[in-house]
Structure formats: C-alpha cells, structure tokens
Coordinates of C-alpha atoms in Angstrom, one line a residue:
M150 CA 55.6 36.3 9.5
T151 CA 52.8 37.5 11.8
E152 CA 50.0 35.2 13.1
P153 CA 46.5 35.7 11.6
D154 CA 44.2 37.9 13.7
L155 CA 41.8 35.6 15.5
F156 CA 38.9 38.0 15.1
A157 CA 39.5 39.4 11.6
P158 CA 37.9 36.6 9.5
E159 CA 34.2 36.7 8.7
A160 CA 34.1 33.1 9.7
V161 CA 36.1 30.7 12.0
V162 CA 35.8 27.1 12.8
V163 CA 35.7 25.9 16.5
G164 CA 36.0 22.2 16.7
Q165 CA 37.3 19.1 18.5
P166 CA 40.6 18.0 17.0
K167 CA 40.8 14.6 15.5
R168 CA 42.1 11.8 17.7
S169 CA 42.5 8.1 18.0
K170 CA 40.0 6.0 19.8
W171 CA 42.8 3.6 20.8
R172 CA 45.2 6.1 22.5
T173 CA 44.8 8.6 25.3
Y174 CA 44.2 12.0 23.9
R175 CA 46.4 14.8 25.4
G176 CA 45.7 17.7 23.0
P177 CA 43.5 20.7 23.3
A178 CA 39.8 20.4 24.1
L179 CA 39.0 22.5 21.0
A180 CA 40.9 24.2 18.2
V181 CA 40.0 27.4 16.4
S182 CA 41.0 27.8 12.8
T183 CA 40.1 29.7 9.6
V184 CA 37.6 28.0 7.3
E185 CA 40.6 27.0 5.1
G186 CA 42.2 25.2 8.1
T187 CA 44.9 27.7 9.2
P188 CA 45.2 27.3 13.0
L189 CA 44.4 30.4 15.1
A190 CA 44.0 29.3 18.7
E191 CA 43.3 26.4 21.1
V192 CA 41.1 25.9 24.1
T193 CA 42.6 24.1 27.0
D194 CA 40.4 22.4 29.7
I195 CA 42.1 23.2 33.0
D196 CA 39.8 21.4 35.5
H197 CA 36.3 21.0 33.8
T198 CA 35.4 24.4 35.2
H199 CA 38.1 26.7 33.9
F200 CA 39.1 26.9 30.2
V201 CA 41.6 29.0 28.4
L202 CA 41.4 30.2 24.8
A203 CA 45.0 31.0 23.8
E204 CA 46.6 31.9 20.5
A205 CA 49.4 29.7 19.0
S206 CA 51.9 32.0 20.5
G207 CA 50.6 31.2 24.0
E208 CA 48.9 34.6 24.5
V209 CA 45.7 34.2 26.5
V210 CA 42.7 35.6 24.6
V211 CA 39.9 34.6 27.0
R212 CA 39.7 32.7 30.3
I213 CA 36.3 31.0 30.7
E214 CA 35.0 30.1 34.2
K215 CA 31.9 27.8 34.3
R216 CA 29.6 28.2 37.3
S217 CA 26.4 26.2 38.0
W218 CA 24.2 25.2 41.0
A219 CA 25.5 22.6 43.4
E220 CA 24.4 19.0 43.1
P221 CA 21.9 17.5 42.9
F222 CA 19.9 20.3 41.3
Q223 CA 22.4 21.8 38.8
Q224 CA 20.5 20.5 35.8
F225 CA 17.6 22.7 36.8
G226 CA 19.4 26.0 37.5
P227 CA 21.2 28.3 35.1
V228 CA 24.8 27.7 34.0
R229 CA 26.9 30.8 34.0
F230 CA 30.1 31.4 32.2
H231 CA 32.4 34.4 33.0
F232 CA 34.9 35.7 30.5
A233 CA 38.2 37.3 31.6
D234 CA 41.2 38.5 29.6
G235 CA 44.9 37.5 30.1
A236 CA 45.1 40.0 33.0
D237 CA 42.0 38.4 34.7
R238 CA 39.9 41.5 33.9
E239 CA 36.2 40.6 33.3
I240 CA 35.3 41.1 29.7
G241 CA 31.8 39.5 29.4
A242 CA 29.6 36.6 30.4
A243 CA 27.1 34.0 29.0
V244 CA 24.2 32.4 30.8
A245 CA 22.1 29.3 29.7
R246 CA 18.8 28.6 31.4
G247 CA 16.0 26.1 31.2
L248 CA 16.0 22.3 30.9
V249 CA 17.3 22.4 27.3
K250 CA 20.2 24.8 28.0
S251 CA 21.5 24.6 24.5
R252 CA 18.4 26.4 23.1
Q253 CA 19.6 29.9 24.0
L254 CA 22.6 31.6 25.6
S255 CA 22.4 35.2 26.8
L256 CA 25.6 37.1 26.3
R257 CA 27.0 40.3 27.8
T258 CA 30.0 41.8 26.0
E259 CA 32.8 43.9 27.4
Q260 CA 30.9 47.1 26.6
G261 CA 27.7 45.8 28.1
R262 CA 25.9 44.9 24.9
R263 CA 23.3 42.2 25.3
L264 CA 23.1 39.5 22.7
L265 CA 21.3 36.2 22.3
L266 CA 22.6 33.0 20.7
T267 CA 19.4 31.1 19.8
R268 CA 18.6 27.8 18.2
L269 CA 15.1 28.2 16.7
N270 CA 14.0 24.6 17.1
P271 CA 15.3 21.5 18.8
A272 CA 16.2 19.8 15.5
S273 CA 18.1 22.7 14.1
V274 CA 21.9 22.6 13.6
E275 CA 22.0 26.4 13.4
W276 CA 22.1 29.1 16.1
R277 CA 21.6 32.8 15.3
L278 CA 23.2 35.7 17.1
T279 CA 20.7 38.6 17.6
E280 CA 20.0 41.5 20.0
A281 CA 16.3 40.6 20.3
D282 CA 14.8 37.2 21.0
P283 CA 13.8 35.5 17.7
G284 CA 11.0 33.7 19.5
S285 CA 9.4 36.8 21.1
G286 CA 7.0 37.3 18.2
D287 CA 8.5 40.7 17.2
P288 CA 9.5 41.3 13.6
S289 CA 12.6 39.3 12.6
P290 CA 15.7 40.7 14.4
E291 CA 18.8 41.5 12.6
I292 CA 21.2 38.5 12.4
L293 CA 24.6 39.5 13.7
G294 CA 26.2 36.0 13.4
R295 CA 25.4 32.3 12.8
V296 CA 26.8 29.1 14.3
T297 CA 26.4 25.8 12.4
V298 CA 27.3 22.5 14.0
S299 CA 28.3 19.3 12.3
T300 CA 29.8 16.0 13.2
V301 CA 33.3 15.5 11.8
D302 CA 33.9 12.0 13.1
S303 CA 30.7 10.0 13.6
W304 CA 32.6 7.1 15.3
L305 CA 34.0 9.3 18.1
G306 CA 31.2 11.9 17.8
L307 CA 33.6 14.8 17.3
Q308 CA 31.9 18.1 16.7
Q309 CA 32.8 21.3 14.8
Y310 CA 31.1 24.7 14.8
V311 CA 31.3 27.2 11.9
V312 CA 31.1 30.6 13.4
E313 CA 30.0 33.4 10.9
M314 CA 30.3 37.0 12.0
T315 CA 29.0 40.2 10.4
P316 CA 30.8 43.5 10.2
R317 CA 28.3 44.9 12.8
L318 CA 30.4 43.1 15.5
D319 CA 33.5 44.8 16.7
A320 CA 36.6 42.8 17.9
S321 CA 35.5 42.6 21.5
E322 CA 32.0 41.4 20.5
R323 CA 33.6 38.8 18.2
R324 CA 35.7 37.6 21.1
A325 CA 32.6 37.2 23.3
F326 CA 30.8 35.4 20.4
V327 CA 33.7 32.9 19.9
A328 CA 33.9 32.4 23.7
S329 CA 30.1 31.7 23.8
V330 CA 30.5 29.0 21.1
V331 CA 33.0 27.3 23.4
C332 CA 30.4 27.6 26.1
L333 CA 27.7 26.1 23.8
H334 CA 30.0 23.1 23.2
L335 CA 30.5 22.7 26.9
I336 CA 26.8 22.7 27.5
R337 CA 26.1 20.3 24.7
R338 CA 29.0 17.9 25.4
P339 CA 30.4 18.3 28.9
P340 CA 34.0 17.1 29.5
G341 CA 34.1 13.4 30.2
E342 CA 30.5 12.7 28.9
G343 CA 29.7 10.3 26.1
S344 CA 29.0 11.3 22.5
G345 CA 25.3 12.2 23.0
A346 CA 24.6 15.8 22.2
A347 CA 21.7 18.2 23.0

C-alpha cells in the first residue's frame, strides 16, 4: 500500500500533536495529516533554528532554517526562513517583517513565484494566500489558499492549522505553502515559549 501524497489533497491539517501535561513530550513538533486524520508527515525541531518536514517513510520533504537578527534587536528585524529539499538544494523562502510578524509572510517558491500569506486584521483566525497584497487598496486579489487556526487543547494551548489549497498551485508551490504554515506557527509560538499566541 502506498502512502498518501502529501501535496495531493485540497486541504491538510498542520497541528501540534496531543500530549500530557504531566510527562515530558518527546514526539514531533508538528504533525501533518489529511482533514480526515490520516497521517502524512511530521515536523522535527532539531535545535530551534533547523526543522525537518519528513514523510512517515522518513523521506525529507523540506528542511527549514530560521534566521533572525542577533540579540537584543531580533524582535525588530525580519525573520527569514530558507527552504531546502532532502539534497539541501534551496527550494524557496519566507520572510516575516514588522513588530507583528504573524500579520504577513512573503514567500518565494522554487520557480521564483512571489506569494503573500496575510492575516487581514489582528483578531482574525484566517490567513489568505495571494499574489498581491490584500491591504494595498487594489481590487481583491485571487485567493490561492487559506489557513485557519484553532486551539485543539485549551489547557495546553495546542494549535492546529487547516491549510486549504486551490488547483492554481502546483506541487512545489503547495510544498512552499505548507512549509510557510510551519514558519507561521514558529513565529506565533516559538519553541520553549508559553501558550500565548500572536
């Protein structure tokens, strides 16, 4: 039986696996599954700066490297994420700027396509993937994808992100989109931080 294709579904769920508050958690930082719950991949935190998205077989899909300004000013500078494949070949990037870095991520795909993952207002639980900035005043840009966040365990503050993708995105663009959702989670809830979210 073959494994489901990670980038074939129109929607996947990226979320923090459930865990016990009383025991040390040693599982993946994030899990990727179908909406129905079929496991597709896991994200492993290597050292709080390097993360690996790998399928259940162990095959590396994306390596994510987080780069930011040195202390004490890193909260003011951009946070950059670089994406590489299993052979360490660069396949894209994401950048978050501003004081509220979870408002918008600028993405670059393997083919050089520029995309924006934007939350329209600070209270929204939805981000939209577009080619043009939704806040620029131009006519409404085409929505290529959506990310909706929810809390699946309010006691521990565990989060999950439903990632919806349109047919206008090819497999490599879907890969960059899913990787950017991992980045969004890392911006909102850095490893080792409490349950407060941006």
